[in-house]
């Protein structure tokens, strides 16, 4: 009688379901029948091992589901190597043992290479069989537990990461909302309307993208543009809001808003990288600006871009002391300062953008809130501009 025939016989008193015996077994051993001359292995198995008959023709990963180990006969119509390949395709590393293997080192090596976990030769001690089987099952269960723990851990880490990302997104939005509300209030203090800073932030983003500024700088450029005049919070109303011409001393005080802006932003961790525009947006390409008198490319690129945008928006908008100028007039004034106040290459880039592109950005500035929205509008506008220019 075959080994698994005997195994089945051990459980004759149990209920046979047609496929397997139902009993209080701790382990389920799948076996492929027929097995020949292997009853001696089964006789030594403790009652805690249950068996499940498997059909060699239909053997695959699904068929061995629920098995803690699989026994394959060495002698059968289908080679054990072929059966192992079919099981391994989708049943992971369930232990597979081949019984009654002739004592031949080449045969053994071939089976191990095929993915067999252990073999039982004719000359092996049957008393050690259940111990070896149990050893493989325990290692398999341990590996499965580890895999499950790793999967659970990975899932938990993924969930926590998503929660953290959501929290950071909300926090970031709160930062952006706070900044925007603050600059609107500051704009309203000086100008009749409170949209100047937001508009120049959008214009600067757009022109920076056209100028080829790297994406990693975009957010700091947006924040720096938005907060370019933040230092004016330190300027007394009597000077900042004074109607008429400022004295030389008063203008010196006004100039300090650049340094104040940088100092204030420098004390806020998430705004430190955004300080270049507040500090150097009044520098001139010819070196005659303030506060540091930087010239040419010594002025950071984003500050040179912003300088054009800041003047353009001031010219195009109505202020208490002036009427708005048409786009063409603004462009003329900026071109007249090409190479003096403004970087000539950036002026050329600016002049190439048609009036309707700036008008569309103007419209969008009123609706877009936060960096992500401003970035979307800027990228769309840059894409349209490049498409139209071919
Ligand atoms: Fe300024």
Coordinates of C-alpha atoms and ligand atoms in Angstrom, one line a residue:
X1 CA 0.0 0.0 0.0
X2 CA 1.3 3.5 -0.8
X3 CA 2.4 5.9 1.8
X4 CA -0.6 8.2 1.4
X5 CA -2.9 5.3 1.1
X6 CA -1.8 4.4 4.5
X7 CA -2.0 8.0 5.6
X8 CA -5.6 7.9 4.5
X9 CA -6.1 4.7 6.3
X10 CA -5.0 6.4 9.6
X11 CA -8.0 8.5 9.4
X12 CA -10.6 6.0 8.3
X13 CA -12.7 6.6 11.3
X14 CA -12.9 10.3 10.3
X15 CA -15.4 11.8 8.0
X16 CA -14.4 11.7 4.3
X17 CA -15.7 14.6 2.4
X18 CA -14.7 13.3 -1.0
X19 CA -11.5 15.3 -1.1
X20 CA -10.2 15.2 2.4
X21 CA -10.7 13.9 5.8
X22 CA -12.1 16.2 8.5
X23 CA -10.3 15.8 11.8
X24 CA -8.6 18.0 14.4
X25 CA -5.3 18.0 12.6
X26 CA -2.7 20.7 13.2
X27 CA -1.2 20.3 9.8
X28 CA -2.6 19.4 6.4
X29 CA -0.4 17.4 4.1
X30 CA -1.3 17.4 0.4
X31 CA -0.3 14.3 -1.4
X32 CA -0.3 13.2 -5.0
X33 CA -1.4 9.6 -5.5
X34 CA -0.5 7.0 -6.4
X35 CA 2.6 6.6 -4.2
X36 CA 4.4 3.4 -4.3
X37 CA 6.2 1.6 -1.5
X38 CA 6.1 4.5 0.9
X39 CA 3.8 3.4 3.5
X40 CA 6.7 3.3 6.0
X41 CA 6.8 7.1 6.0
X42 CA 3.1 7.4 6.8
X43 CA 3.2 4.9 9.6
X44 CA 5.4 7.2 11.5
X45 CA 3.4 10.4 11.1
X46 CA 1.7 11.6 14.3
X47 CA -2.1 11.9 14.3
X48 CA -1.8 15.7 14.2
X49 CA -1.0 15.4 10.5
X50 CA -4.1 15.4 8.3
X51 CA -4.0 14.6 4.6
X52 CA -5.6 15.9 1.4
X53 CA -5.5 13.9 -1.8
X54 CA -4.4 15.9 -4.8
X55 CA -4.9 15.1 -8.5
X56 CA -1.6 15.1 -10.4
X57 CA -3.4 16.1 -13.6
X58 CA -5.0 19.2 -12.0
X59 CA -2.2 20.1 -9.7
X60 CA -1.4 23.8 -9.4
X61 CA -1.2 26.6 -6.8
X62 CA -4.9 26.7 -6.2
X63 CA -5.1 22.9 -5.7
X64 CA -2.6 23.0 -2.8
X65 CA -4.3 26.0 -1.1
X66 CA -4.6 25.3 2.6
X67 CA -1.9 22.7 2.6
X68 CA 1.1 23.1 4.9
X69 CA 3.2 20.8 2.8
X70 CA 3.0 18.7 -0.3
X71 CA 4.3 15.2 -0.8
X72 CA 5.1 14.1 -4.3
X73 CA 5.9 10.6 -5.4
X74 CA 9.2 10.2 -7.2
X75 CA 7.7 7.5 -9.4
X76 CA 4.6 8.6 -11.2
X77 CA 3.3 9.4 -14.7
X78 CA 4.3 13.1 -14.3
X79 CA 7.8 13.9 -13.2
X80 CA 8.2 15.6 -9.7
X81 CA 10.1 18.5 -11.4
X82 CA 7.1 19.2 -13.6
X83 CA 4.7 19.1 -10.7
X84 CA 6.9 21.4 -8.7
X85 CA 7.0 24.0 -11.4
X86 CA 3.2 24.0 -11.6
X87 CA 2.8 24.4 -7.8
X88 CA 5.5 27.1 -7.6
X89 CA 3.8 29.2 -10.3
X90 CA 1.3 30.6 -7.8
X91 CA 1.6 28.8 -4.5
X92 CA 4.6 30.6 -3.2
X93 CA 7.1 28.5 -1.3
X94 CA 4.9 25.8 0.3
X95 CA 7.2 23.0 1.4
X96 CA 7.4 20.2 -1.2
X97 CA 8.9 16.8 -0.4
X98 CA 9.5 14.0 -2.8
X99 CA 9.4 10.5 -1.4
X100 CA 11.1 7.3 -2.3
X101 CA 13.9 8.9 -4.3
X102 CA 16.6 6.5 -5.3
X103 CA 19.9 7.2 -3.5
X104 CA 21.6 9.1 -6.3
X105 CA 23.3 12.4 -5.8
X106 CA 22.6 13.6 -9.3
X107 CA 18.9 12.9 -8.9
X108 CA 18.8 14.7 -5.6
X109 CA 20.6 17.7 -7.0
X110 CA 18.1 17.8 -9.9
X111 CA 15.2 17.8 -7.6
X112 CA 16.6 20.5 -5.3
X113 CA 17.3 22.7 -8.3
X114 CA 13.7 22.3 -9.4
X115 CA 12.6 23.8 -6.1
X116 CA 12.0 20.7 -3.9
X117 CA 12.6 21.4 -0.2
X118 CA 13.5 17.9 0.8
X119 CA 13.7 14.4 -0.4
X120 CA 13.3 11.0 1.3
X121 CA 15.5 8.2 0.0
X122 CA 14.9 4.6 0.4
X123 CA 17.6 4.3 3.0
X124 CA 16.4 7.3 5.2
X125 CA 15.3 6.6 8.7
X126 CA 11.4 6.7 8.7
X127 CA 11.4 7.9 12.3
X128 CA 13.0 11.1 11.3
X129 CA 10.5 11.7 8.5
X130 CA 7.8 13.5 10.6
X131 CA 10.5 15.6 12.3
X132 CA 11.8 16.8 9.0
X133 CA 8.3 17.4 7.7
X134 CA 7.5 19.3 10.8
X135 CA 10.7 21.3 10.5
X136 CA 9.8 22.4 6.9
X137 CA 6.2 23.2 7.9
X138 CA 7.3 25.4 10.8
X139 CA 9.8 27.2 8.7
X140 CA 7.1 27.8 6.1
X141 CA 4.6 29.1 8.6
X142 CA 7.3 31.4 10.1
X143 CA 8.0 32.8 6.6
X144 CA 4.3 33.2 5.9
X145 CA 3.9 35.0 9.2
X146 CA 6.9 37.3 8.4
X147 CA 5.4 38.0 5.0
X148 CA 2.1 38.8 6.5
X149 CA 3.7 41.0 9.1
X150 CA 5.7 42.8 6.4
X151 CA 2.5 43.3 4.3
X152 CA 0.6 44.6 7.4
X153 CA 3.5 46.9 8.2
X154 CA 3.7 48.1 4.7
X155 CA 0.0 48.8 4.6
X156 CA 0.2 50.6 7.9
X157 CA 3.2 52.7 6.8
X158 CA 1.3 53.5 3.6
X159 CA -1.8 54.6 5.5
X160 CA 0.2 56.7 7.9
X161 CA 2.1 58.3 5.0
X162 CA -1.1 59.2 3.3
X163 CA -2.5 60.6 6.5
X164 CA 0.7 62.6 6.9
X165 CA 0.6 63.8 3.3
X166 CA -3.0 64.9 3.7
X167 CA -2.2 66.7 6.9
X168 CA 0.8 68.4 5.2
X169 CA -1.4 69.4 2.3
X170 CA -4.0 70.9 4.7
X171 CA -1.2 72.7 6.6
X172 CA 0.3 74.0 3.4
X173 CA -3.1 75.3 2.2
X174 CA -3.5 77.0 5.6
X175 CA -0.1 78.6 5.1
X176 CA -1.0 79.7 1.6
X177 CA -4.4 81.1 2.7
X178 CA -2.8 82.9 5.5
X179 CA -0.1 84.5 3.3
X180 CA -2.7 85.5 0.7
X181 CA -5.0 87.1 3.2
X182 CA -2.1 88.9 4.8
X183 CA -0.8 90.4 1.5
X184 CA -4.3 91.4 0.4
X185 CA -4.6 93.3 3.6
X186 CA -1.1 94.9 3.1
X187 CA -1.9 95.8 -0.5
X188 CA -5.1 97.4 0.5
X189 CA -3.2 99.5 3.0
X190 CA -1.2 101.1 0.2
X191 CA -3.2 100.8 -2.9
X192 CA -6.9 101.3 -3.7
X193 CA -7.3 97.5 -4.5
X194 CA -5.7 94.6 -2.8
X195 CA -4.8 92.4 -5.8
X196 CA -1.4 93.7 -6.8
X197 CA 0.7 91.1 -5.0
X198 CA -1.3 88.2 -6.1
X199 CA -1.3 89.4 -9.7
X200 CA 2.5 89.9 -9.8
X201 CA 2.9 86.5 -8.2
X202 CA 1.0 85.0 -11.1
X203 CA 2.8 87.1 -13.8
X204 CA 6.2 86.2 -12.3
X205 CA 5.4 82.5 -12.2
X206 CA 4.4 82.7 -15.8
X207 CA 7.5 84.6 -17.0
X208 CA 9.8 82.4 -14.8
X209 CA 8.5 79.3 -16.6
X210 CA 9.1 80.9 -20.0
X211 CA 12.6 82.0 -18.8
X212 CA 13.4 78.3 -18.0
X213 CA 13.6 78.6 -14.3
X214 CA 13.8 75.1 -12.8
X215 CA 10.6 73.7 -11.2
X216 CA 12.2 73.3 -7.8
X217 CA 12.4 77.1 -7.5
X218 CA 8.8 77.8 -8.6
X219 CA 7.2 77.7 -5.2
X220 CA 9.8 80.0 -3.6
X221 CA 9.3 82.4 -6.5
X222 CA 5.6 82.4 -6.0
X223 CA 5.9 83.1 -2.3
X224 CA 8.7 85.7 -2.8
X225 CA 6.6 87.5 -5.3
X226 CA 3.5 87.4 -3.1
X227 CA 5.5 88.8 -0.2
X228 CA 7.8 91.1 -2.2
X229 CA 6.7 94.2 -0.2
X230 CA 6.1 92.5 3.1
X231 CA 8.8 94.7 4.6
X232 CA 6.5 97.7 4.2
X233 CA 4.8 96.5 7.4
X234 CA 7.7 98.2 9.1
X235 CA 7.3 101.5 7.3
X236 CA 5.2 104.2 9.2
X237 CA 1.9 105.2 7.6
X238 CA 3.1 108.9 7.6
X239 CA 5.8 108.0 5.1
X240 CA 4.3 105.1 3.2
X241 CA 0.9 106.8 2.7
X242 CA 2.2 110.3 2.3
X243 CA 0.5 112.1 -0.6
X244 CA 3.0 113.9 -2.8
X245 CA 6.7 113.8 -3.1
X246 CA 8.9 112.1 -0.5
X247 CA 11.9 113.9 1.0
X248 CA 15.3 112.2 0.6
X249 CA 15.2 111.0 4.2
X250 CA 11.7 109.6 3.8
X251 CA 12.7 107.8 0.6
X252 CA 15.7 106.2 2.5
X253 CA 13.1 104.9 5.0
X254 CA 11.0 103.5 2.2
X255 CA 14.1 101.7 0.8
X256 CA 14.5 99.7 4.0
X257 CA 11.4 97.7 3.2
X258 CA 13.6 95.4 1.1
X259 CA 15.9 94.6 4.0
X260 CA 13.0 94.4 6.5
X261 CA 11.2 92.0 4.1
X262 CA 14.2 89.6 4.0
X263 CA 14.8 89.8 7.7
X264 CA 11.2 88.9 8.5
X265 CA 11.0 86.1 6.0
X266 CA 14.4 84.8 7.1
X267 CA 12.9 84.1 10.5
X268 CA 10.2 81.9 9.1
X269 CA 11.5 78.4 8.2
X270 CA 9.2 77.8 5.2
X271 CA 9.8 81.3 3.8
X272 CA 13.6 81.4 4.1
X273 CA 14.1 80.4 0.5
X274 CA 11.7 83.0 -0.7
X275 CA 13.7 86.0 0.4
X276 CA 15.5 86.9 -2.8
X277 CA 12.6 88.8 -4.4
X278 CA 11.8 90.8 -1.3
X279 CA 15.4 91.8 -0.8
X280 CA 16.5 92.5 -4.4
X281 CA 13.3 93.5 -6.3
X282 CA 14.4 97.1 -6.5
X283 CA 17.9 96.4 -7.8
X284 CA 18.7 97.6 -11.3
X285 CA 20.6 95.8 -14.1
X286 CA 23.0 98.8 -14.3
X287 CA 23.8 98.6 -10.6
X288 CA 21.9 101.8 -9.6
X289 CA 19.2 100.2 -7.6
X290 CA 18.8 99.4 -3.9
X291 CA 19.5 98.1 -1.3
X292 CA 22.8 96.6 -2.3
X293 CA 23.5 98.2 -5.7
X294 CA 23.9 94.7 -7.4
X295 CA 24.4 94.8 -11.1
X296 CA 23.7 92.4 -14.0
X297 CA 23.6 88.7 -13.2
X298 CA 24.7 89.4 -9.6
X299 CA 21.0 90.1 -9.1
X300 CA 19.2 86.8 -8.7
X301 CA 17.3 85.8 -11.8
X302 CA 13.9 85.7 -10.1
X303 CA 14.5 89.3 -8.8
X304 CA 15.3 90.4 -12.3
X305 CA 12.2 88.8 -13.6
X306 CA 10.1 90.3 -10.8
X307 CA 11.5 93.8 -11.4
X308 CA 9.9 93.9 -14.8
X309 CA 6.6 92.5 -13.6
X310 CA 6.3 94.8 -10.6
X311 CA 6.8 97.9 -12.8
X312 CA 4.5 96.5 -15.5
X313 CA 1.6 95.9 -13.1
X314 CA 2.1 99.3 -11.4
X315 CA 1.9 101.0 -14.8
X316 CA -1.2 99.1 -15.9
X317 CA -3.2 99.7 -12.8
X318 CA -5.0 102.7 -11.4
X319 CA -3.5 104.1 -8.3
X320 CA -4.7 107.0 -6.1
X321 CA -2.1 109.2 -7.8
X322 CA -2.3 108.0 -11.4
X323 CA -4.5 106.5 -14.1
X324 CA -3.8 103.1 -15.7
X325 CA -1.7 103.0 -18.9
X326 CA -2.5 100.8 -21.9
X327 CA -0.4 97.7 -22.4
X328 CA 1.5 99.2 -25.4
X329 CA 2.5 102.3 -23.3
X330 CA 3.7 100.1 -20.5
X331 CA 5.8 98.0 -22.9
X332 CA 7.4 101.2 -24.3
X333 CA 8.4 102.4 -20.9
X334 CA 9.9 99.0 -20.0
X335 CA 11.7 98.7 -23.3
X336 CA 13.2 102.2 -22.8
X337 CA 14.8 100.9 -19.6
X338 CA 16.2 97.8 -21.3
X339 CA 19.7 97.3 -20.1
X340 CA 19.4 100.1 -17.5
X341 CA 16.7 99.1 -15.0
X342 CA 15.9 95.8 -16.6
X343 CA 17.8 92.7 -17.8
X344 CA 17.7 93.1 -21.6
X345 CA 17.2 89.4 -22.4
X346 CA 14.3 89.3 -20.0
X347 CA 12.8 92.4 -21.5
X348 CA 12.9 90.7 -24.9
X349 CA 11.1 87.7 -23.4
X350 CA 8.5 89.9 -21.8
X351 CA 7.9 92.0 -24.9
X352 CA 7.2 88.7 -26.9
X353 CA 4.2 87.9 -24.8
X354 CA 1.1 89.4 -26.4
X355 CA -1.3 91.7 -24.5
X356 CA -4.1 89.1 -24.5
X357 CA -1.9 86.6 -22.6
X358 CA -1.4 89.2 -19.8
X359 CA -5.1 90.0 -19.8
X360 CA -6.0 86.4 -19.4
X361 CA -3.6 86.1 -16.5
X362 CA -5.2 89.3 -15.0
X363 CA -8.6 87.6 -15.1
X364 CA -7.3 84.4 -13.5
X365 CA -5.5 86.1 -10.7
X366 CA -8.8 87.1 -9.1
X367 CA -10.0 83.5 -9.0
X368 CA -6.9 81.4 -8.3
X369 CA -6.2 80.7 -4.7
X370 CA -3.0 79.1 -3.4
X371 CA 0.2 78.0 -5.0
X372 CA -1.3 74.9 -6.8
X373 CA -3.9 77.0 -8.5
X374 CA -1.5 79.7 -9.5
X375 CA 0.9 77.1 -10.9
X376 CA -1.9 75.5 -13.0
X377 CA -2.8 78.8 -14.5
X378 CA 0.9 79.7 -15.1
X379 CA 1.6 76.4 -16.8
X380 CA -1.5 76.6 -19.0
X381 CA -0.6 80.1 -20.1
X382 CA 3.0 79.1 -20.8
X383 CA 1.8 76.1 -22.8
X384 CA -0.6 78.2 -24.8
X385 CA 2.0 80.8 -25.5
X386 CA 4.5 78.3 -26.7
X387 CA 1.9 76.5 -28.8
X388 CA 0.9 79.7 -30.5
X389 CA 4.5 80.6 -31.3
X390 CA 5.1 77.1 -32.7
Ligands
LIG1 FE1 9.0 97.1 -3.2

